[in-house]
Amino acid sequence: MKAEKIKIVSFWILTLLLCFELVYGALWDFNVVNKNYAYEVLNHLGYPLYIALILGWCKLLATIVIILPGLPLQKEWAYAGVVILFGGAFVSHLLSGDTIGASSFALGFGILSVLSWLLRPSSRRIANVQTSQN
């Protein structure tokens, strides 16, 4: 029973950290905080600036889906999108000539996303579906 409690507490700590990063990152993308920083990064990486708005909305939607109860299929897609987001950021930084240190935040949040997904309770998972063969 104690191990299960530790798992649930760990899940919520990691998930809340992840969701905080997603919301804070969306605020950067929407140019609310750190004015123009996201645009400078996107320009450095060679991406069009309008991608910031797309990423910002996707981050907010992923946060909502991950936090809300139920929606197990949507949670799978949200986690997949978040892992792709952070994995893509990590690779983009490396390919643009940035150091591992400059890329480490993206890698760290990608790992955090995977850990949150792995630790999620059964109520947040897709139930095993048994298919019958006729």
Coordinates of N, CA and C in Angstrom, one line a residue, residues 3-15 79 111-125:
A3 N 3.9 1.6 -1.3 CA 4.5 1.8 -2.6 C 3.5 2.5 -3.5
E4 N 2.2 2.1 -3.4 CA 1.2 2.7 -4.3 C 1.0 4.2 -4.0
K5 N 1.1 4.5 -2.7 CA 0.9 6.0 -2.3 C 2.1 6.7 -2.9
I6 N 3.3 6.2 -2.8 CA 4.5 6.8 -3.3 C 4.4 7.0 -4.8
K7 N 3.9 6.0 -5.5 CA 3.7 6.1 -6.9 C 2.7 7.2 -7.3
I8 N 1.6 7.3 -6.6 CA 0.6 8.3 -6.9 C 1.1 9.7 -6.6
V9 N 1.8 9.9 -5.4 CA 2.4 11.2 -5.1 C 3.5 11.6 -6.1
S10 N 4.3 10.6 -6.5 CA 5.3 10.9 -7.5 C 4.7 11.3 -8.9
F11 N 3.6 10.6 -9.2 CA 2.9 10.9 -10.5 C 2.4 12.4 -10.4
W12 N 1.8 12.8 -9.3 CA 1.2 14.1 -9.3 C 2.3 15.2 -9.2
I13 N 3.4 14.9 -8.5 CA 4.5 15.9 -8.5 C 5.0 16.1 -9.9
L14 N 5.3 15.0 -10.6 CA 5.9 15.1 -11.9 C 4.9 15.7 -12.9
T15 N 3.7 15.3 -12.8 CA 2.6 15.8 -13.7 C 2.4 17.3 -13.5
Y79 N 0.1 13.1 -24.2 CA 1.5 12.7 -23.8 C 2.4 12.5 -25.0
I111 N 12.0 13.6 -20.6 CA 12.0 12.5 -19.6 C 11.0 12.6 -18.6
L112 N 10.7 13.8 -18.1 CA 9.7 14.1 -17.1 C 8.3 13.7 -17.7
S113 N 8.1 13.9 -18.9 CA 6.8 13.6 -19.6 C 6.6 12.1 -19.6
V114 N 7.7 11.4 -20.0 CA 7.7 9.9 -20.0 C 7.4 9.3 -18.6
L115 N 8.1 9.9 -17.6 CA 7.9 9.4 -16.3 C 6.5 9.6 -15.8
S116 N 5.9 10.8 -16.1 CA 4.5 11.0 -15.7 C 3.6 10.0 -16.4
W117 N 3.8 9.8 -17.6 CA 3.0 8.8 -18.4 C 3.1 7.4 -17.8
L118 N 4.4 7.0 -17.4 CA 4.6 5.7 -16.9 C 3.9 5.5 -15.5
L119 N 3.9 6.6 -14.7 CA 3.4 6.5 -13.3 C 1.9 6.7 -13.2
R120 N 1.3 7.1 -14.3 CA -0.2 7.4 -14.2 C -1.0 6.3 -13.6
P121 N -2.0 6.6 -12.8 CA -2.8 5.6 -12.2 C -3.7 4.9 -13.2
S122 N -4.2 3.7 -12.9 CA -5.0 2.9 -13.8 C -6.2 3.7 -14.2
S123 N -6.7 4.6 -13.4 CA -7.9 5.3 -13.8 C -7.6 6.3 -15.0
R124 N -6.3 6.5 -15.3 CA -5.9 7.4 -16.3 C -5.4 6.7 -17.5
R125 N -5.6 5.4 -17.5 CA -5.0 4.5 -18.6 C -6.2 4.0 -19.5

